[in-house]
PDB file of C-alpha atoms in Angstrom:
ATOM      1  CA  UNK A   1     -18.930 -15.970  13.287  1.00  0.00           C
ATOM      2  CA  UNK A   2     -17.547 -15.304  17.012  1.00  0.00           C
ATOM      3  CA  UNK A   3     -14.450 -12.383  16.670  1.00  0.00           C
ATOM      4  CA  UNK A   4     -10.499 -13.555  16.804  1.00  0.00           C
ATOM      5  CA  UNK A   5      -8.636 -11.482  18.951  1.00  0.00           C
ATOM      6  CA  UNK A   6      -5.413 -11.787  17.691  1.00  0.00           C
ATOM      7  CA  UNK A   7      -3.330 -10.135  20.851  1.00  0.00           C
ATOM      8  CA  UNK A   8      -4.157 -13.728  22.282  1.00  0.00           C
ATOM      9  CA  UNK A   9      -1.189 -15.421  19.844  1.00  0.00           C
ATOM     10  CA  UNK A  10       2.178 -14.947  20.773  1.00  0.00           C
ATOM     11  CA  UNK A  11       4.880 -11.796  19.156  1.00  0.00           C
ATOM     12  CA  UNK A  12       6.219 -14.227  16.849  1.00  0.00           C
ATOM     13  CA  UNK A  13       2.601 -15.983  15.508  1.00  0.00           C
ATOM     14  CA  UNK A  14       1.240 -12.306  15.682  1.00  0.00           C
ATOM     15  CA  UNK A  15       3.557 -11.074  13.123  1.00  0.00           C
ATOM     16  CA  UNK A  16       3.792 -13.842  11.122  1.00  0.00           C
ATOM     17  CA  UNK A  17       0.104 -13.603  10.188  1.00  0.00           C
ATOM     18  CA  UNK A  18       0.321  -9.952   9.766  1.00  0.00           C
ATOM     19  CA  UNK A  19       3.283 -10.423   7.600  1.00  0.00           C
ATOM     20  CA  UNK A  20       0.679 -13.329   5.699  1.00  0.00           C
ATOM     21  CA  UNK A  21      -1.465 -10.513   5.558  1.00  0.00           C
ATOM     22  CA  UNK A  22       0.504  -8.165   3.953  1.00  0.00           C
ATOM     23  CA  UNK A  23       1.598 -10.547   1.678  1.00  0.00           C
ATOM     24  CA  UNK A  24      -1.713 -11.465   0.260  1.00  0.00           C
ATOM     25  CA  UNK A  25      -2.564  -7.835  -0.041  1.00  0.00           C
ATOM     26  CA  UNK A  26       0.457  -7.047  -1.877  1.00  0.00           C
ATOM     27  CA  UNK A  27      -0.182  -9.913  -4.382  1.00  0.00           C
ATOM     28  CA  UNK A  28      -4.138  -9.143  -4.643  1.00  0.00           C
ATOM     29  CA  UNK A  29      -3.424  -5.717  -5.509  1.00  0.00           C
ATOM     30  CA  UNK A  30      -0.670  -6.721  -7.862  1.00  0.00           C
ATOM     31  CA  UNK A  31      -3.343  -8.790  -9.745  1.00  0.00           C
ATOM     32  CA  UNK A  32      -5.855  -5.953  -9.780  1.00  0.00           C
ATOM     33  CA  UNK A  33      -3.725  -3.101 -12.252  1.00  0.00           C
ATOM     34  CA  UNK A  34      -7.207  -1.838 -13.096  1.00  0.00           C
ATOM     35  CA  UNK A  35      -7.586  -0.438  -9.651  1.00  0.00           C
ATOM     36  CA  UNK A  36      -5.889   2.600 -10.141  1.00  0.00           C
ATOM     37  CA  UNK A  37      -3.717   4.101  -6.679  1.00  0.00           C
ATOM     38  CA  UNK A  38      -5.776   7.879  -7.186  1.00  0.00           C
ATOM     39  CA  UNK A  39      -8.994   5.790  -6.162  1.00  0.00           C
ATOM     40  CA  UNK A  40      -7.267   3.569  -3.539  1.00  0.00           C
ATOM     41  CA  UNK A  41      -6.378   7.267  -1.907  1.00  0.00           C
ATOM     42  CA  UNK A  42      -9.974   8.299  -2.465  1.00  0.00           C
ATOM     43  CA  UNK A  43     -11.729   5.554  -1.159  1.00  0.00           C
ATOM     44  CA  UNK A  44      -9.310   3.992   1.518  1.00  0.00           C
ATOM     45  CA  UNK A  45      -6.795   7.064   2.331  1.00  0.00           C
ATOM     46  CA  UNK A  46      -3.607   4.416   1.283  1.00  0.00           C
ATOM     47  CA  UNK A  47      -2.026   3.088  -2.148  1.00  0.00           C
ATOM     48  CA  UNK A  48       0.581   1.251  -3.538  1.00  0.00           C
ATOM     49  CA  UNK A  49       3.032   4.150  -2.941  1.00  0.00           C
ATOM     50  CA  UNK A  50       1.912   4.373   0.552  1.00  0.00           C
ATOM     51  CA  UNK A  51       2.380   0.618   1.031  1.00  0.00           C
ATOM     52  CA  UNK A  52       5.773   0.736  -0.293  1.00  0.00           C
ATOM     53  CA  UNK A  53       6.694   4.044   1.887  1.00  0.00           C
ATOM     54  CA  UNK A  54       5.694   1.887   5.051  1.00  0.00           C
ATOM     55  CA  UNK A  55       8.043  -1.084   4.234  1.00  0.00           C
ATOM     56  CA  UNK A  56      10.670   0.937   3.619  1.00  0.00           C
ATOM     57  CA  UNK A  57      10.317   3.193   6.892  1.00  0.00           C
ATOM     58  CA  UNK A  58       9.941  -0.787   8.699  1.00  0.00           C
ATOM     59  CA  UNK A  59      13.360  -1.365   6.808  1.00  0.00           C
ATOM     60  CA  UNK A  60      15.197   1.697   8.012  1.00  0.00           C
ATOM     61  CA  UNK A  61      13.429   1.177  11.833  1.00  0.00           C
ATOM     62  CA  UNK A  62      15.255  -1.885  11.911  1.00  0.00           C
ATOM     63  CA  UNK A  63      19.072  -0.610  10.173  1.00  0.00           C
ATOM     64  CA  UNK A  64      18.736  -1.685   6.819  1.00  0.00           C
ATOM     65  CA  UNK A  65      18.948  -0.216   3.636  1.00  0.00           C
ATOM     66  CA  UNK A  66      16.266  -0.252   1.029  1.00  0.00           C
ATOM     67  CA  UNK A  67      15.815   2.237  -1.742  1.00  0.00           C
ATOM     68  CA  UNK A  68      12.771   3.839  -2.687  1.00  0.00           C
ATOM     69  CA  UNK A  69      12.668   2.259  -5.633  1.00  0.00           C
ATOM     70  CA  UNK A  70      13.529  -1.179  -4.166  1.00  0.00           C
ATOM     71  CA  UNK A  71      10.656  -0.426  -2.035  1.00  0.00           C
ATOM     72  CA  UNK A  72       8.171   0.425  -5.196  1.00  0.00           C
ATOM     73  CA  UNK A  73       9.781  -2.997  -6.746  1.00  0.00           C
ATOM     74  CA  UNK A  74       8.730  -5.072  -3.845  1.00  0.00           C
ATOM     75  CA  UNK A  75       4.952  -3.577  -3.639  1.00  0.00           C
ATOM     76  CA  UNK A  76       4.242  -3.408  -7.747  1.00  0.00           C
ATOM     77  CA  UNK A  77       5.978  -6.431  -8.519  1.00  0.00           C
ATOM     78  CA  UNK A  78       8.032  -4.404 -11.156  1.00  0.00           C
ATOM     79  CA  UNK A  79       9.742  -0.896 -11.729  1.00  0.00           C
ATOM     80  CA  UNK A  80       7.478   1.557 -10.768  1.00  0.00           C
ATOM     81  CA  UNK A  81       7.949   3.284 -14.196  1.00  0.00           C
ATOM     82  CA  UNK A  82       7.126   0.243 -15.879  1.00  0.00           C
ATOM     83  CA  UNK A  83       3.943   0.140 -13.968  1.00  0.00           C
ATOM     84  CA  UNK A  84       2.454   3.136 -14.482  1.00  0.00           C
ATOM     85  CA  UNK A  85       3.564   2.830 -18.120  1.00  0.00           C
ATOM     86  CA  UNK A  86       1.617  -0.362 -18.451  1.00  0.00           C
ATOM     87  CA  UNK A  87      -1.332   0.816 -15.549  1.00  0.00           C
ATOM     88  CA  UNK A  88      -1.886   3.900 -15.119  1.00  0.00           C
ATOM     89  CA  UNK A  89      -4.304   6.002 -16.653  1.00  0.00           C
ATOM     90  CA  UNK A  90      -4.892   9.780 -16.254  1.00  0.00           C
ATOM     91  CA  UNK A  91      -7.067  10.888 -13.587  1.00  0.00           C
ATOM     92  CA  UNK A  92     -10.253  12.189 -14.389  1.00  0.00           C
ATOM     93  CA  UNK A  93     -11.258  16.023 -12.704  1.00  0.00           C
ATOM     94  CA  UNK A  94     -13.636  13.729 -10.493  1.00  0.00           C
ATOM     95  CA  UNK A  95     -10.868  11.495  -9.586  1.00  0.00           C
ATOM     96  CA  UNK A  96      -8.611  14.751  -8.992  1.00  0.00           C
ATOM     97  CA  UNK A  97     -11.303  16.803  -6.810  1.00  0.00           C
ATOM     98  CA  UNK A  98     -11.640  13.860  -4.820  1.00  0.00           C
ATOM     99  CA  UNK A  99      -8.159  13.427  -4.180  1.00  0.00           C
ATOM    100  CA  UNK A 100      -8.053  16.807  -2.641  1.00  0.00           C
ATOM    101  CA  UNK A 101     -10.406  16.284  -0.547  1.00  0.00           C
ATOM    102  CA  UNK A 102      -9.649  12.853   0.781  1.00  0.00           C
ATOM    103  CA  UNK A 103      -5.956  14.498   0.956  1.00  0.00           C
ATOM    104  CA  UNK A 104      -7.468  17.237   3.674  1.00  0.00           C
ATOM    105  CA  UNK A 105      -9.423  14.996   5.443  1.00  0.00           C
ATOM    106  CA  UNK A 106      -6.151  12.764   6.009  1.00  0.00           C
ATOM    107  CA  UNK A 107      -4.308  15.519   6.353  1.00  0.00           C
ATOM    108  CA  UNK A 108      -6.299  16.051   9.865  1.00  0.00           C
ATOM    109  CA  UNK A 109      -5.342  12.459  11.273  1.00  0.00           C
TER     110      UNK A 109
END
């Protein structure tokens, strides 16, 4: 399968997949609860939280206003609280000795 360079497309087709993208990432992981945001960290050095920290940091970059919690809202699909009340399990020592050291590894970049 030859490689798509995507700096070829234009600004406006560029973000518009990216945005696509984002999207469909926001939705997948919306319809995968079970994958809990301690192993998302572990694994891929991101979660939900993260996700929803980065739109609303893209929000404030361009002058609007959008709440933490709005933020959370738009990434879990409901109130955080009402997420992890329905999602979120305890972390296991595992879980919570690898999260300290994926946390000092990212801490580096």
């Amino acid at each position: 399968m030859p490689e798509i360079d995507i700096a070829k497309f234009d600004e406006t087709t560029r973000t518009e997949l990216e945005a696509a993208v984002f999207r469909r990432l926001v939705s997948h992981l919306r319809n995968r609860p079970d994958v809990q945001n301690i192993d998302l960290m572990n694994l891929a050095g991101f979660c939900r939280n993260c996700l929803s920290n980065w739109l609303k940091d893209a929000a404030e970059e361009r002058g609007l206003t959008m709440s933490k919690d709005e933020s959370r809202e738009a990434v879990y699909g409901m109130p955080y609280e009402t997420w992890k009340a329905q999602h979120q399990a305890e972390a296991s020592p595992a879980q919570a000795a690898a999260f300290a050291e994926a946390q000092a590894k990212d801490a580096s970049h």
